[in-house]
XYZ file of C-alpha atoms in Angstrom:
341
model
C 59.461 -35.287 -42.807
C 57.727 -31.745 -43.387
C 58.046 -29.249 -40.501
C 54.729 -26.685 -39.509
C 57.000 -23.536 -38.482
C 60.370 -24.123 -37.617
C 62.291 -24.131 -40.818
C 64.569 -26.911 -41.367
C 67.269 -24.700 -43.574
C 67.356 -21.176 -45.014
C 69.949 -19.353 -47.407
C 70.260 -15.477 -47.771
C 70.613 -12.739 -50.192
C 71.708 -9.615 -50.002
C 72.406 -6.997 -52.966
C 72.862 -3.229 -52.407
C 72.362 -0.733 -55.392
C 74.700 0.868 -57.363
C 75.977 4.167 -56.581
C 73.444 7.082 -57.486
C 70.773 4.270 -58.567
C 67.997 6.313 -56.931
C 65.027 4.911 -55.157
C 62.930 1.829 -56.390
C 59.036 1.221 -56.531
C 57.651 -1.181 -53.906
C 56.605 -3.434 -56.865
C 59.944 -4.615 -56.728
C 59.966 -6.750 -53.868
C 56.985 -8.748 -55.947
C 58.981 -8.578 -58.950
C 61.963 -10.339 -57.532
C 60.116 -12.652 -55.800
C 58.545 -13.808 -59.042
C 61.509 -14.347 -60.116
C 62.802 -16.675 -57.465
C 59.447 -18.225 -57.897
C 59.939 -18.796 -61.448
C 63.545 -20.930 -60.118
C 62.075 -22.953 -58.014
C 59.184 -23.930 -60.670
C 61.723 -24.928 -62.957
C 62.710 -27.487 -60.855
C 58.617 -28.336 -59.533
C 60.055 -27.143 -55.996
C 57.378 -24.667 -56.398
C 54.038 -25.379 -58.036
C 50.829 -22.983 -58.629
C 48.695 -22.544 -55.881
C 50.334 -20.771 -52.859
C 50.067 -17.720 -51.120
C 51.536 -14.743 -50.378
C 51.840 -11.504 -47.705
C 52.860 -7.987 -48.801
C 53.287 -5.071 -46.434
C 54.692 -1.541 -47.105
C 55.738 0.068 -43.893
C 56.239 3.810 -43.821
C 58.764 4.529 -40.811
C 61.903 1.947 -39.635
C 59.677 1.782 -36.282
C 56.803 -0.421 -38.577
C 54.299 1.670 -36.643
C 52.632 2.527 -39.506
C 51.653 0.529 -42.506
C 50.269 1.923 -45.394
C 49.869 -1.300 -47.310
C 49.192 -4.798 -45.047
C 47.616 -7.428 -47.323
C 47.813 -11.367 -45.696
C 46.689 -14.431 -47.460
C 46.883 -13.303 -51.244
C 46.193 -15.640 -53.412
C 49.687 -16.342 -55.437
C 48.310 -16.996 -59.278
C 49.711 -18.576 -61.834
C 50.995 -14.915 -63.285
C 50.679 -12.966 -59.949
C 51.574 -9.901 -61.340
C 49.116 -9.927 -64.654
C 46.663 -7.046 -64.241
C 43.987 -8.041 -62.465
C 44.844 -10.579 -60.218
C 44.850 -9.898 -56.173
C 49.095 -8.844 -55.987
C 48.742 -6.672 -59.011
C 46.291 -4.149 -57.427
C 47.539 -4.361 -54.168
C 51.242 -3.630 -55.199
C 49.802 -1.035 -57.523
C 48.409 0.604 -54.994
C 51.811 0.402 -52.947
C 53.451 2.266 -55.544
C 50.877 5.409 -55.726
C 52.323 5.915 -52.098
C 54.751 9.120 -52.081
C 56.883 8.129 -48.943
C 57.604 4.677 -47.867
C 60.807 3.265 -46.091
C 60.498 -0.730 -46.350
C 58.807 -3.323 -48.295
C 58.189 -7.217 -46.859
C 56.948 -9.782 -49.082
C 56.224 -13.378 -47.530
C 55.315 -16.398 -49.998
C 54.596 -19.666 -49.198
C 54.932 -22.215 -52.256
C 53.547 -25.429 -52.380
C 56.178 -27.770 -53.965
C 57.297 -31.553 -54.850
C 59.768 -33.639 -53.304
C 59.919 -37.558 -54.903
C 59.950 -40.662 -53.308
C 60.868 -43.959 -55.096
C 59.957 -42.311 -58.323
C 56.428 -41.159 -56.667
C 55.732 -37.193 -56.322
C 54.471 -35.912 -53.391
C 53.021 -32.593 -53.203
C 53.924 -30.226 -49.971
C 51.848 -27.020 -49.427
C 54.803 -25.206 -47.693
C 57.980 -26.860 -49.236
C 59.771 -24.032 -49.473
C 58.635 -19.528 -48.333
C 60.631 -17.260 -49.807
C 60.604 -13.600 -48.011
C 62.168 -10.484 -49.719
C 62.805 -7.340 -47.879
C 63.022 -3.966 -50.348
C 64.559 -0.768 -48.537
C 63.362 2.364 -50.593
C 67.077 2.951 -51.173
C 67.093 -0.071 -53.105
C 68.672 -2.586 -51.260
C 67.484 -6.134 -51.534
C 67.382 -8.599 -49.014
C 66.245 -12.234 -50.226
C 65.633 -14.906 -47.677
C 64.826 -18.804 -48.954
C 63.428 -21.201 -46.455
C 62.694 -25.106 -46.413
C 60.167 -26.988 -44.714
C 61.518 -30.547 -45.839
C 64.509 -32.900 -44.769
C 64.086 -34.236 -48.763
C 67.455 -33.225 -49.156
C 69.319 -34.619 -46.111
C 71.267 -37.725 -46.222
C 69.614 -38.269 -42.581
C 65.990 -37.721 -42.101
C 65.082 -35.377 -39.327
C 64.709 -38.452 -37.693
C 67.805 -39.835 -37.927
C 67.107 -42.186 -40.841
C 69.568 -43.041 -43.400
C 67.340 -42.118 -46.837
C 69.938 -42.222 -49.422
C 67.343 -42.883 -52.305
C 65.155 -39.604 -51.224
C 68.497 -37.699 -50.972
C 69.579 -38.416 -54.228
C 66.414 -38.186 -56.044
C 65.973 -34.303 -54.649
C 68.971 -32.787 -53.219
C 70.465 -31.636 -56.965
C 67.194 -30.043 -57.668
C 67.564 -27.798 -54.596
C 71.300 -26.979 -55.374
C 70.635 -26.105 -59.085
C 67.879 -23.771 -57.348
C 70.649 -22.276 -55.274
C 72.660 -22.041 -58.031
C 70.109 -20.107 -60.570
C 68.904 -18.430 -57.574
C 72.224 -16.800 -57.414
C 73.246 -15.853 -60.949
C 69.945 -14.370 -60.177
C 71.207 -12.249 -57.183
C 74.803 -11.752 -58.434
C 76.517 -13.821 -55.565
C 76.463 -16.802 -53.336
C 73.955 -17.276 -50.815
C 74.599 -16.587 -46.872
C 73.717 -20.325 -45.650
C 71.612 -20.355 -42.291
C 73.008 -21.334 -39.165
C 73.158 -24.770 -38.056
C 69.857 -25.372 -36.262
C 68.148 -28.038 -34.537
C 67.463 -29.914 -37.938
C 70.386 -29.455 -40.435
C 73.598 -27.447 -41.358
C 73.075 -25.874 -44.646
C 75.529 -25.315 -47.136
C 75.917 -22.857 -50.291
C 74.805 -25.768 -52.225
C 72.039 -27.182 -49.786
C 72.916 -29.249 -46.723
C 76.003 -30.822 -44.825
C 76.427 -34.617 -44.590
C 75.050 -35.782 -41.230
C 76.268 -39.381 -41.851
C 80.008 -37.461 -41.216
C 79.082 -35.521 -38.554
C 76.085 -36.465 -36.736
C 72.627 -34.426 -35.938
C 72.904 -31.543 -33.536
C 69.266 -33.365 -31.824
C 68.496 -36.887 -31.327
C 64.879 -37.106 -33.787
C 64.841 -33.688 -33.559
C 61.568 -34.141 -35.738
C 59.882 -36.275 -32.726
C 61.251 -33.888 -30.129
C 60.403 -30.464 -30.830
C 57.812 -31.067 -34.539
C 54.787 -32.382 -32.231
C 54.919 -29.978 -29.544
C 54.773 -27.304 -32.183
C 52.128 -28.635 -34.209
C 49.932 -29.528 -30.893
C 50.596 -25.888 -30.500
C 48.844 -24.885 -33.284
C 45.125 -26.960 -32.535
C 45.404 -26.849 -28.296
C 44.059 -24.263 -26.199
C 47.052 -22.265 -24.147
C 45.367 -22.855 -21.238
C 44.319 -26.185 -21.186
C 45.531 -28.885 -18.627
C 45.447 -32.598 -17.410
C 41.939 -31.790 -15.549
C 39.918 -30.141 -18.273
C 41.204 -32.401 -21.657
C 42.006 -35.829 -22.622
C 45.454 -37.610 -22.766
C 46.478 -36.737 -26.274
C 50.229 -39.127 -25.819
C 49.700 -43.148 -24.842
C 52.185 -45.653 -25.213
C 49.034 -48.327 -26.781
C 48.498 -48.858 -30.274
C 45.951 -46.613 -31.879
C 42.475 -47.067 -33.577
C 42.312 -44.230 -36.436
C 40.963 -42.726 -39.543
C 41.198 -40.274 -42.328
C 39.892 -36.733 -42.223
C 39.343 -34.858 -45.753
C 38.541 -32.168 -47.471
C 37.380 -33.189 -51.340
C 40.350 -35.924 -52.422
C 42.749 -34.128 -49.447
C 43.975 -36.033 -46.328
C 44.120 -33.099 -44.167
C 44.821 -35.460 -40.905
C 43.671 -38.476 -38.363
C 41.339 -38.692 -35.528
C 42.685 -41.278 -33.276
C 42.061 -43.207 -29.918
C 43.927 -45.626 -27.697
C 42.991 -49.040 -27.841
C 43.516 -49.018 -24.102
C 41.061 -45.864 -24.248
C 43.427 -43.934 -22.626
C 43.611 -41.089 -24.561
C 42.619 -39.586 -27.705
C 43.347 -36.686 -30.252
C 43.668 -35.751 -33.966
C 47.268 -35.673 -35.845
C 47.351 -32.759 -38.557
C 49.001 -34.273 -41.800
C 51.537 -31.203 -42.195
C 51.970 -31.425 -45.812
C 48.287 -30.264 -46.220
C 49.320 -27.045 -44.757
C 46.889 -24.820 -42.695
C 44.312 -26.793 -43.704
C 45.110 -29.189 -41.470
C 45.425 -27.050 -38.186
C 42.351 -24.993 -38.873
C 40.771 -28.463 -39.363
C 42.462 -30.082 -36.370
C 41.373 -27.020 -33.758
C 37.745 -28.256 -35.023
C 38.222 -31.398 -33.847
C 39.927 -30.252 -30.493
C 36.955 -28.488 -29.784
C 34.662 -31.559 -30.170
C 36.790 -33.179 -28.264
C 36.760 -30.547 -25.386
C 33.529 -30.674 -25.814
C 33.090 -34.479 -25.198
C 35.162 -33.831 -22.001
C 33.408 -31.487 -20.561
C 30.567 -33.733 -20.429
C 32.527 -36.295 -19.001
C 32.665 -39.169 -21.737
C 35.179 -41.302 -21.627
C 37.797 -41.138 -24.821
C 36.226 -44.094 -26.549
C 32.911 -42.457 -26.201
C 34.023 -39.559 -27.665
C 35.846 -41.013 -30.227
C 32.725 -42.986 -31.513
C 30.378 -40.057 -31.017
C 32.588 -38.000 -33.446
C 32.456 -41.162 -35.781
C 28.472 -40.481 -35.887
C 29.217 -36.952 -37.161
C 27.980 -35.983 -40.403
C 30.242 -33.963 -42.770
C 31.827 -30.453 -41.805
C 32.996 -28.228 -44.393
C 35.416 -26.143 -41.632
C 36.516 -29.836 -40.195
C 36.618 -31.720 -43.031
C 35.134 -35.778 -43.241
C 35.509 -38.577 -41.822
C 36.320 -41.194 -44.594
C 36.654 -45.093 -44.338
C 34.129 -47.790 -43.038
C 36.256 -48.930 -39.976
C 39.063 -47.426 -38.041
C 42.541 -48.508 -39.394
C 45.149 -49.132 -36.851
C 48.641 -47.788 -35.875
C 51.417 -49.946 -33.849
C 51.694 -47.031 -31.735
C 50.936 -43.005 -31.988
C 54.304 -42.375 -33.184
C 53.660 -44.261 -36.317
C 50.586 -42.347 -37.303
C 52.829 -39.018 -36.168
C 55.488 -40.115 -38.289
C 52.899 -40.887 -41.053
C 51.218 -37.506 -40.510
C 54.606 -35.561 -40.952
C 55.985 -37.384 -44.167
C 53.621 -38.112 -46.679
């Protein structure tokens, strides 16, 4: 299962500079995360095609921020000259005073499945943190349960365990001949316990949540797509305890999620397939709209279900693919297939 926000592990970093070293450029924070990068690529838990944030802030308050770039594209040598990073961090280093340096990247990865690849867009971020004193804070964060002996739904999934869980400890382990020490693991949160070397055992001890995935992964994501301020009175049912009618939306060859409706027509919604990253919830708030839209007019669910059928293709929202609906046992399969794969 992938998770949209909450991470379901992290390991730390930190390294302080020798006596005397003197101050270091803000390019550094990009340079070392390139570096981690380049560790998790050897290993395919990073692949080309993320993203990245870099902000230079000039006083320990944060008030005021020279540099503040969001969204940079992360290419396949970020740092070459002339790509997006390159000039941005160059022009962080033409600044005379600076006190911190954050760097956020989020890097599409793979995690395997009975010999089959499957490609996350946020597998894993890594964040670095550069003081201009030179100390180095390094921060590495999972989306995934790929390497848990117990899904983050309480699954036994030996096979997926075993097929990914020494990739992500020889990470850890290059990771920190990289950084000269041993990683600070994360505490144990409502996921996982990590571990120096990835994650505890949950078949010894148990989960800290019962399907913590179900419990807190579809509030958040709902989060994401649903107005604030919405209520009972002014939007459709979006939970049902009926099977569910369904199909594909995409973006080119991407499933970026599934507009569904009760077969008892009780309620109706869209299910962002997390793996496709923000694609999927800038996608899904498209389809919330319609929906609040259909609503507001006072259709029934059906009604609006089949009028957005009749849609023709949005690039913002994605398509519609398939001839006739597919169907789901209940909603919790299609979440469950929506958070996986």
């Amino acid at each position: 299962m992938i998770t949209s926000r909450d991470p379901v592990g992290d390991w730390t970093w930190g390294v302080d500079p020798p006596a005397g070293a003197g101050a270091v450029p803000p390019s550094r924070a990009a340079e070392i995360a390139f570096q981690v990068w380049e560790v998790l690529a050897r290993y395919e838990l990073a692949v080309p095609g993320g993203k990245a944030d870099f902000q230079v802030r000039a006083t320990s308050e944060g008030r005021h921020t020279p540099v503040d770039a969001e969204g940079i594209a992360w290419e396949e040598a970020p740092l070459a000259p002339g790509t997006a990073l390159s000039r941005i961090v160059a022009r962080a280093d033409e600044l005379q005073d600076w006190f911190t340096v954050f760097l956020a990247l989020q890097c599409p990865g793979i995690w395997v499945e009975s010999g089959v690849e499957h490609r996350a867009e946020k597998l894993f971020s890594v964040y670095v943190y550069v003081l201009s004193g030179g100390s180095v804070v390094v921060t590495l964060s999972t989306y995934s349960d790929a390497w848990l002996t117990l899904d983050t739904r309480e699954r036994e999934q030996t096979d997926i365990h075993a097929a990914n869980a020494p990739r992500l400890a020889a990470a850890l382990a290059d990771i920190s001949a990289l950084m000269g020490g041993p990683p600070d693991p994360g505490d144990q949160n409502r996921h996982a316990a990590p571990t120096e070397t990835g994650f505890e055992d949950q078949r010894d001890e148990g989960t800290a949540f019962v399907d913590s995935w179900g419990t807190f992964e579809i509030l958040a994501r709902n989060g994401r797509m649903y107005p604030a301020a919405s209520s009972a009175e002014d939007a459709y049912e979006i939970f049902t305890e009926h099977p569910v009618k369904y199909l594909a939306v995409r973006r080119g060859e991407r499933v970026l999620g599934y507009l569904w409706v009760s077969v008892a027509g009780d309620a109706v919604g869209y299910e962002p397939r997390t793996a496709a990253g923000d694609e999927a919830f800038e996608a899904g708030a498209r389809w919330v709209a319609l929906l609040g839209a259909a609503h507001r007019e006072g259709l029934t669910a059906t009604a609006a279900f089949e009028r957005l059928l009749g849609l023709p293709p949005g690039e913002e929202r994605g398509t519609l693919t398939g001839r006739a609906p597919e169907e789901a046992p209940s909603l919790d399969a299609l979440q469950d297939l929506s958070g996986r794969y």
